[in-house]
Coordinates of C-alpha atoms and ligand atoms in Angstrom, one line a residue:
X2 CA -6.3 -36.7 28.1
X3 CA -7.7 -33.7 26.4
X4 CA -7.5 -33.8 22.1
X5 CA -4.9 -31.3 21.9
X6 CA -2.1 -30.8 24.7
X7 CA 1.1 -28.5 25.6
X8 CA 4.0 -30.6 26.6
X9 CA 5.9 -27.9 28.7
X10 CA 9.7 -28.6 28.6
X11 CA 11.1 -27.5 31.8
X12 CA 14.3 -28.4 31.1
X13 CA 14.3 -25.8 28.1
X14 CA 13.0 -23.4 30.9
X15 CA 16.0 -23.8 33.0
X16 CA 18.6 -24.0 30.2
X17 CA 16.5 -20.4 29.3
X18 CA 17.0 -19.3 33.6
X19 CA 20.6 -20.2 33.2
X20 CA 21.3 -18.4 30.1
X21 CA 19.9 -15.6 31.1
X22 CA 21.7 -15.9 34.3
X23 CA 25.3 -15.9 32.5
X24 CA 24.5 -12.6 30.4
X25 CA 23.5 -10.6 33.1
X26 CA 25.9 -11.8 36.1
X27 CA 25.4 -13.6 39.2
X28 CA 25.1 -10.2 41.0
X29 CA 21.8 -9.2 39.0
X30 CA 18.7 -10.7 40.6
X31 CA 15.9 -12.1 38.1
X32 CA 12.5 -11.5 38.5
X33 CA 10.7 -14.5 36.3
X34 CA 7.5 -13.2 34.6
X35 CA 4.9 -15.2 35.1
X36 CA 1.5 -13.1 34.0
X37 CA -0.9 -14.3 31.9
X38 CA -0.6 -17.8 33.4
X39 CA 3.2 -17.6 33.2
X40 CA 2.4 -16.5 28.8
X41 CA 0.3 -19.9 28.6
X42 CA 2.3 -22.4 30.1
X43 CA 1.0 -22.6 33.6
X44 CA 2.3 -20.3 36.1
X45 CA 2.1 -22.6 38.9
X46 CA 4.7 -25.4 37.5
X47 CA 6.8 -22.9 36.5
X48 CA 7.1 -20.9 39.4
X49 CA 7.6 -24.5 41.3
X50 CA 10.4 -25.4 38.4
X51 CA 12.1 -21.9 39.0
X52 CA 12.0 -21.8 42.5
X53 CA 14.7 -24.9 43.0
X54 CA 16.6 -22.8 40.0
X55 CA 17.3 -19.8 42.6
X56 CA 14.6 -17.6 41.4
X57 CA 13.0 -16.0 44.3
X58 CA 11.1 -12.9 42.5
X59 CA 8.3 -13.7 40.5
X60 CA 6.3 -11.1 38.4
X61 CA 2.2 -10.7 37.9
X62 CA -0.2 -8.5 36.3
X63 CA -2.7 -8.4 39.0
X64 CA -3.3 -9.5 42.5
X65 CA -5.5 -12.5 41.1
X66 CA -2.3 -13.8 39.6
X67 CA -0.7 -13.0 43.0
X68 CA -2.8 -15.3 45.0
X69 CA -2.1 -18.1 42.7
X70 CA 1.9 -17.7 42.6
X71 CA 2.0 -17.3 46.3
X72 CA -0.2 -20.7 46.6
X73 CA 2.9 -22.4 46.0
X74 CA 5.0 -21.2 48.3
X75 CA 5.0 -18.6 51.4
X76 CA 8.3 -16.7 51.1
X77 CA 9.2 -16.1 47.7
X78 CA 8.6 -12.5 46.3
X79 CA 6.2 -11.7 44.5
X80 CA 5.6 -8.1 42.6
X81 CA 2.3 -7.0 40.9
X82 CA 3.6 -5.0 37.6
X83 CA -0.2 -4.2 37.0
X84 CA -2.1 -1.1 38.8
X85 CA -3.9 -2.2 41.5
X86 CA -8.0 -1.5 42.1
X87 CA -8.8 0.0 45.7
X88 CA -11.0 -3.5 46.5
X89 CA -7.9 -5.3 45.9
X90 CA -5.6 -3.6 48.5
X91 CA -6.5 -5.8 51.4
X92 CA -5.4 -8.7 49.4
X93 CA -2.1 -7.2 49.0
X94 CA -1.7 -7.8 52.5
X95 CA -3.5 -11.4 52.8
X96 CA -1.2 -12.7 50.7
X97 CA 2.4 -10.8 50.6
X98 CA 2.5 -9.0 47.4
X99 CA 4.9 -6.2 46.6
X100 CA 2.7 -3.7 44.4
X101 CA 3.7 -0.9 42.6
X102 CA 3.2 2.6 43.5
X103 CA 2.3 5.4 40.7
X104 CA -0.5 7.3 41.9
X105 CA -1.2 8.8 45.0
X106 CA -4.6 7.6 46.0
X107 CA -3.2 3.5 45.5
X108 CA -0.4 4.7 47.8
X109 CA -2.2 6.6 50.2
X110 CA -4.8 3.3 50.6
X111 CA -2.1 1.2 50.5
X112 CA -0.6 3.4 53.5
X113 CA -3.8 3.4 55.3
X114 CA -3.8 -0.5 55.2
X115 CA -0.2 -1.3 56.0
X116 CA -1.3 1.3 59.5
X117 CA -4.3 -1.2 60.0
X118 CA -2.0 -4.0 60.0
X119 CA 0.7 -2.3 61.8
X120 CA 3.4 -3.3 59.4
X121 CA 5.4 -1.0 57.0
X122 CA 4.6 -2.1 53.1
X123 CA 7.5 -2.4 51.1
X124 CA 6.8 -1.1 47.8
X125 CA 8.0 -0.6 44.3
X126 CA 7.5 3.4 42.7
X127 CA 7.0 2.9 38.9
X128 CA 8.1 5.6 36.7
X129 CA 7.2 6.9 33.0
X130 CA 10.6 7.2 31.1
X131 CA 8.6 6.9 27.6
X132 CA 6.3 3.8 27.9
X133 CA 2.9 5.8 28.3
X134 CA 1.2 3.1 30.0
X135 CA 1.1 3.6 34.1
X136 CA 3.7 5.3 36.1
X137 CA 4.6 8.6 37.0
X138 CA 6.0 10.4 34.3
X139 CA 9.7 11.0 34.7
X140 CA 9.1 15.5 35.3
X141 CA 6.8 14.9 37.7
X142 CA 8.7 12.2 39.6
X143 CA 10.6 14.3 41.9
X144 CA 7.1 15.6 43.4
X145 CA 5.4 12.4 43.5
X146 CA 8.2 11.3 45.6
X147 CA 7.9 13.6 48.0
X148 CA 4.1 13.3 49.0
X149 CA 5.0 9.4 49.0
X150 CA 7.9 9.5 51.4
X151 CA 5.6 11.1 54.0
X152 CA 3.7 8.3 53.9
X153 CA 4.9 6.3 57.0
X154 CA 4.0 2.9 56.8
X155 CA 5.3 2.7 53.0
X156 CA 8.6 1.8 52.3
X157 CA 10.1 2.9 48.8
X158 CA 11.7 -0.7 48.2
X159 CA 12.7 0.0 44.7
X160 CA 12.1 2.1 41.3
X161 CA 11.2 0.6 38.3
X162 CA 10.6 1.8 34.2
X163 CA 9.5 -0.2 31.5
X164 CA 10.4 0.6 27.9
X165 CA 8.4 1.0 25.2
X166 CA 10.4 -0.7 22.4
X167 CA 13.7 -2.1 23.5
X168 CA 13.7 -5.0 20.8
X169 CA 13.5 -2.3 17.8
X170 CA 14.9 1.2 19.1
X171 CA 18.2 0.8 20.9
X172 CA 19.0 4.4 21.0
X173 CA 15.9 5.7 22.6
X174 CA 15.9 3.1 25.3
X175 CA 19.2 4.2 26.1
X176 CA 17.9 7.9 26.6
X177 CA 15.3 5.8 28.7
X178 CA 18.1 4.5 30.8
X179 CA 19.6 7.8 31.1
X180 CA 16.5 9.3 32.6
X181 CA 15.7 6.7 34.9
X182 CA 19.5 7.4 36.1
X183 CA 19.1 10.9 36.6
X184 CA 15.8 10.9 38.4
X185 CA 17.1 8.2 41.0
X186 CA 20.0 10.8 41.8
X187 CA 17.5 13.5 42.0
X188 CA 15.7 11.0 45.3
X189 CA 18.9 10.6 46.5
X190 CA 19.8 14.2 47.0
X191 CA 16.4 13.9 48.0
X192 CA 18.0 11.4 50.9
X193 CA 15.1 8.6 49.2
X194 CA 17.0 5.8 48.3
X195 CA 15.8 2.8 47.0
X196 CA 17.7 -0.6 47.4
X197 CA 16.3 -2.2 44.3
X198 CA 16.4 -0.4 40.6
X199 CA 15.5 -2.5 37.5
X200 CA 14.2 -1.8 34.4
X201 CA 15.3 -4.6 31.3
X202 CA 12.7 -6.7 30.0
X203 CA 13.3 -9.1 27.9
X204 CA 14.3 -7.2 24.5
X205 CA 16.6 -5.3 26.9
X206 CA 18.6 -8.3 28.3
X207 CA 19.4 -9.2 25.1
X208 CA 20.4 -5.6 23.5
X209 CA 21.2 -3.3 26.4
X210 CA 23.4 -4.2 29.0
X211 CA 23.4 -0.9 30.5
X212 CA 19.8 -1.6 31.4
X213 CA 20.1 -4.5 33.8
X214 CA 20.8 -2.3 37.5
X215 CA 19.8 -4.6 39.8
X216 CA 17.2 -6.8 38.7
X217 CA 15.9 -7.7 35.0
X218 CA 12.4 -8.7 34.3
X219 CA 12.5 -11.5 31.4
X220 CA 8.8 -13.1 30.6
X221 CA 9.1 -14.2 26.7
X222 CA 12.7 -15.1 26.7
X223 CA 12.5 -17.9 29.6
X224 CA 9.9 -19.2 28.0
X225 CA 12.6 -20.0 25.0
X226 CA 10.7 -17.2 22.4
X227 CA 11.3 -14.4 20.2
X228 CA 10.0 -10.6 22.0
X229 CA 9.4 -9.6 17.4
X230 CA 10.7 -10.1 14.1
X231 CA 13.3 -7.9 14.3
X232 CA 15.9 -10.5 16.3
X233 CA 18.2 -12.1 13.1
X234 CA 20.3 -12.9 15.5
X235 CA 19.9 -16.4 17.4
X236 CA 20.7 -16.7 21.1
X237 CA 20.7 -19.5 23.4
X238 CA 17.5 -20.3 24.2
X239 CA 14.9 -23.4 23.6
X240 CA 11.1 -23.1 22.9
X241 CA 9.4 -24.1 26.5
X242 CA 6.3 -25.5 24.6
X243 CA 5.1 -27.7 22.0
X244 CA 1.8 -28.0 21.2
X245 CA 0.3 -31.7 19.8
X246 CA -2.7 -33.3 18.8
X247 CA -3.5 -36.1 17.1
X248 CA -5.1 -37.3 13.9
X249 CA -8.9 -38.0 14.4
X250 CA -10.6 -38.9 11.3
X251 CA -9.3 -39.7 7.4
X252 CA -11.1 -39.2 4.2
X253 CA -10.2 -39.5 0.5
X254 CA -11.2 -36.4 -1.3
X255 CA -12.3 -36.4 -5.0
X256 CA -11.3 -33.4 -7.0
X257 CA -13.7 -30.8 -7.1
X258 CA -14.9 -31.6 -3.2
X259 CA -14.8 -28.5 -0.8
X260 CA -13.1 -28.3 2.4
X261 CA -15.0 -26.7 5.5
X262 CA -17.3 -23.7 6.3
X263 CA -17.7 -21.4 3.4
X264 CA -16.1 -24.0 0.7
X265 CA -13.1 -21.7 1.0
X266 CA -10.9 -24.4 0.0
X267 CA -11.5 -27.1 -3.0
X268 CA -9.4 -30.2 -4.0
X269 CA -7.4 -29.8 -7.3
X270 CA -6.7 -33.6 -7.6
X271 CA -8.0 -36.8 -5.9
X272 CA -6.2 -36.4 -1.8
X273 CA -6.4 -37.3 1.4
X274 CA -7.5 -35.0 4.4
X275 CA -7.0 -35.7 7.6
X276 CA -9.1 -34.2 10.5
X277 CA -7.3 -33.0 13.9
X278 CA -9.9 -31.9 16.7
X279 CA -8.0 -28.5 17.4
X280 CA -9.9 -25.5 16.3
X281 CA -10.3 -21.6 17.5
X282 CA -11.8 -22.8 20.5
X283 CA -8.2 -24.4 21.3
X284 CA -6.7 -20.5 20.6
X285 CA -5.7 -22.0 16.9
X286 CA -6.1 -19.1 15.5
X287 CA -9.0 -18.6 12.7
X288 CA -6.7 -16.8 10.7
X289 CA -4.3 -19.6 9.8
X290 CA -7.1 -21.0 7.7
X291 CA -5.7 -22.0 4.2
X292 CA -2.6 -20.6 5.6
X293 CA -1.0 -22.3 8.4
X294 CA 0.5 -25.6 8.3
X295 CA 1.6 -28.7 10.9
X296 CA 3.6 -31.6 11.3
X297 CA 2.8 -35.1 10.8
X298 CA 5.7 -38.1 10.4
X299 CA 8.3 -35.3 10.1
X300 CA 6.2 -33.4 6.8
X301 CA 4.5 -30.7 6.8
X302 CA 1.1 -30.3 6.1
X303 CA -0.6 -27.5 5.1
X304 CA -4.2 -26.5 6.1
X305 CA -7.2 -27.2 4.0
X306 CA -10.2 -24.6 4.6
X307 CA -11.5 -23.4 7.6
X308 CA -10.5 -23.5 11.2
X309 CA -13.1 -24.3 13.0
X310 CA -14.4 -24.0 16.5
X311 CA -13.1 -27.6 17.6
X312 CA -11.5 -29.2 14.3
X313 CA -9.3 -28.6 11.1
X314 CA -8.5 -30.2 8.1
X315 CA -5.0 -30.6 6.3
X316 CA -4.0 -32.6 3.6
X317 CA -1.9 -35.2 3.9
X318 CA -2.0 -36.8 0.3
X319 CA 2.0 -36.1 0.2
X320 CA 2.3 -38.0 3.0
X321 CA 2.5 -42.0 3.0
X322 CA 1.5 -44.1 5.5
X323 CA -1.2 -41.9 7.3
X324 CA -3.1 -43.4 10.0
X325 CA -5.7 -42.3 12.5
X326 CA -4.4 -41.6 16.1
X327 CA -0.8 -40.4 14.3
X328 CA 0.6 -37.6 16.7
X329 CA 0.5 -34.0 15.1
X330 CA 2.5 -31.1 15.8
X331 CA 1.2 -28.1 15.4
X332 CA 3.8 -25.2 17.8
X333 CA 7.5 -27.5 17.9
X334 CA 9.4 -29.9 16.6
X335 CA 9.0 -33.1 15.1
X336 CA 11.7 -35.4 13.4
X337 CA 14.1 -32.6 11.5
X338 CA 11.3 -30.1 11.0
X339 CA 9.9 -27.6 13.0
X340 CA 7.1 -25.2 13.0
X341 CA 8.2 -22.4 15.6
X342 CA 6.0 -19.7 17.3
X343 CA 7.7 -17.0 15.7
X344 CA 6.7 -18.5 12.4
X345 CA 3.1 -18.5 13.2
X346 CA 2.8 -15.1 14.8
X347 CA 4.5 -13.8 11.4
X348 CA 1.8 -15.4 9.5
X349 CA -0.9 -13.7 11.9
X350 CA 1.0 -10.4 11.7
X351 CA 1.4 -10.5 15.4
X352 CA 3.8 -11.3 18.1
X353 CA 4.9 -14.6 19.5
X354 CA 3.6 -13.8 23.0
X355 CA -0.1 -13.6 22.0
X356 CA 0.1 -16.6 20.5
X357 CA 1.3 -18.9 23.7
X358 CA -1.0 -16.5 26.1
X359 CA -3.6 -17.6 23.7
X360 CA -3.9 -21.2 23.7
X361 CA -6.9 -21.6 26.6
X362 CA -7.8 -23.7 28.8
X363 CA -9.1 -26.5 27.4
X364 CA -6.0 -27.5 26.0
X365 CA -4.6 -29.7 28.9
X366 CA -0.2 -28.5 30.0
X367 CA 1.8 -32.0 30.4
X368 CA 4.8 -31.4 32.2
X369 CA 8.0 -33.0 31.3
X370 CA 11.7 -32.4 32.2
X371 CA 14.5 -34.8 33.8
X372 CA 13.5 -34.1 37.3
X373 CA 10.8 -37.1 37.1
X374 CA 8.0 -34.6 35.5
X375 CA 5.9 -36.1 32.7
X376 CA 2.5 -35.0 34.9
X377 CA -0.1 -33.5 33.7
X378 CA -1.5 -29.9 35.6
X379 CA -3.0 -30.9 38.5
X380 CA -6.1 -28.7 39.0
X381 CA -7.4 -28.5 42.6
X382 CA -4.2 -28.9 44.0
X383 CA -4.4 -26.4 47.0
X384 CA -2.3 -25.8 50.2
Ligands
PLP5 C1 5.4 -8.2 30.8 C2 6.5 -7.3 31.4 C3 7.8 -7.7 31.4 C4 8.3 -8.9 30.6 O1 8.4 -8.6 29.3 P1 9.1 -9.6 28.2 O2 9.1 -8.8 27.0 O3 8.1 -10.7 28.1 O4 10.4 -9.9 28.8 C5 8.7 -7.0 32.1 N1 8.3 -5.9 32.8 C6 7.0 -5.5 32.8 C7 6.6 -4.3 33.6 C8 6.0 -6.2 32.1 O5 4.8 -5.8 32.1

């Protein structure tokens, strides 16, 4: 057991699958995202908890990430949203991958492959409708199209966009909408037609329903969080994770005493601090130093000086009955409190997502959920 842990709820998963399920309709499929190690909570239990849940896309940033989704199973689909580097085409064919197509040279290696292996690739053509990350940019679509069609052994599958900033700016993601719409009628005079169009993340499944098509691509709302600040309104969904520890070490502190590297923080009255073995080293972020706070017998406790590499210190002299080995919340509930990620990433003036993807490795995932879970990840498990 390592000092700190993630217990990964995926029964709050599914109730998350099945409410996004109901808002979009039964006929819109859902492509799970899973990068990042599915945003910190393991992408291989969750792809196995989704798969029994009817999920059969699952979305990556890079073929890496492929070849660990498709390890736990062989025929569900699997579509790199990240460009992909020429030395990692041939494992687009090793292991089934859909990639994404936004640049010629990709698609003409790709093409070149696919003729290697005698098959015809299916793939996905990404376009720019205002993101300004990869894609082909919406005016020069129509052109890209055409060299791409020629390419034989590539099948235009589907079209995809991506927006920029559904969770804050309604209006231009609707103009987003409306341009990805009038460039797929432009293929299809074109006689290119595409069987799968999708474009809504997760900011979009909740606020623009004219955005789903075919397929929506949720990531931070199956995992039960927040895409920003901006959502005052609460929907359906559970945190996935909670993140514990437990108390390692007690000390009574005289007033005057200093707390931690760089005596940022010293005692105004006699108290007690209690040491937790979770630091930056953990992803606890540095920054919650004398600022953050966590959860011990249902009370808060607020942190005393600096995080440090492997342990922190919060007092607990408003909080009776204390012991070494009590557990210690730090992301979740405990008793009537909780200490939520959205909370946490305000306090770091970031967003919830980088603070899941950023709890690392050596904080061990404990799976638990009513199909008999309660295991811990198991690490070499290969097929
Ligand atoms: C990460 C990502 C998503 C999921 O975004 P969320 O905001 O987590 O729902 C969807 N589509 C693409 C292309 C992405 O890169």
């Amino acid at each position: 057991m390592s000092n700190a842990w993630a217990e990964v709820n995926l029964d709050a998963l599914r109730h998350n699958l099945a409410f996004i399920r109901k808002r979009v309709g039964e006929d819109v499929e859902i492509m799970a995202v899973v990068k990042a190690d599915g945003y910190g909570h393991g992408a291989r239990e969750i792809v196995q908890a989704l798969i029994p849940a009817g999920v059969g896309w699952f979305g990556v940033a890079n073929t890496l990430e492929g070849i660990v989704v498709r390890s736990v199973d062989p025929d569900i689909q699997i579509m790199v949203l990240g460009q992909i580097f020429p030395e990692n085409v041939p494992d687009v064919f090793t292991y089934g991958l859909t990639p994404i197509v936004c640049d010629y040279e990709t698609a003409e290696l790709l093409d070149r492959e696919a003729q290697r292996h005698k098959k015809r690739l299916a793939v996905h053509v990404k376009i720019d409708t205002g993101m300004g990350r990869i894609g082909v940019w919406h005016e020069d679509f129509r052109f890209f199209l055409e060299d791409v069609a020629k390419l034989t052994h590539l099948r235009i599958d589907g079209f995809l966009s991506h927006f920029p900033s559904s969770d804050e700016d309604v209006e231009f993601s609707q103009s987003q909408v409306s341009i990805f719409k009038k460039v797929i009628c432009e293929a299809e005079r074109e006689q290119i037609r595409a069987r799968i169009l999708h474009m809504a993340n997760s900011a979009a499944i909740l606020k623009l329903s004219a955005s789903y098509f075919d397929m929506v691509r949720p990531g931070i709302i199956l995992y039960g969080l927040y895409p920003s600040a901006v959502f005052s309104e609460k929907y359906d969904i559970k945190p996935v994770l909670t993140l514990k520890t437990k108390i390692s070490f007690l000390k009574l502190v005289k007033k005057g005493m200093t707390i931690s590297y760089g005596m940022t923080y010293r005692a105004k009255k006699p108290t007690v601090i209690a040491t937790i073995p979770v630091g930056y080293g953990d992803g606890y972020n540095r920054h919650l130093s004398n600022q953050g706070r966590v959860l011990i017998k249902g009370r808060f406790a607020p942190i005393v000086g600096r995080v440090t590499m492997d342990q922190t210190m919060v007092d607990v002299g408003n909080i009776p009955g204390v012991a070494v080995g009590d557990e210690v919340v730090l992301i979740g509930r405990q008793g009537k409190k909780e200490i939520t990620v959205e909370e946490i990433a305000r306090d770091l003036d970031t967003i919830p997502y980088e603070i899941v993807c950023g709890i690392n490795k050596r904080v061990e995932r404990i799976y638990i959920g009513s199909d008999g879970t309660g295991h811990a990840a198991k690490k070499e498990k290969k097929r």
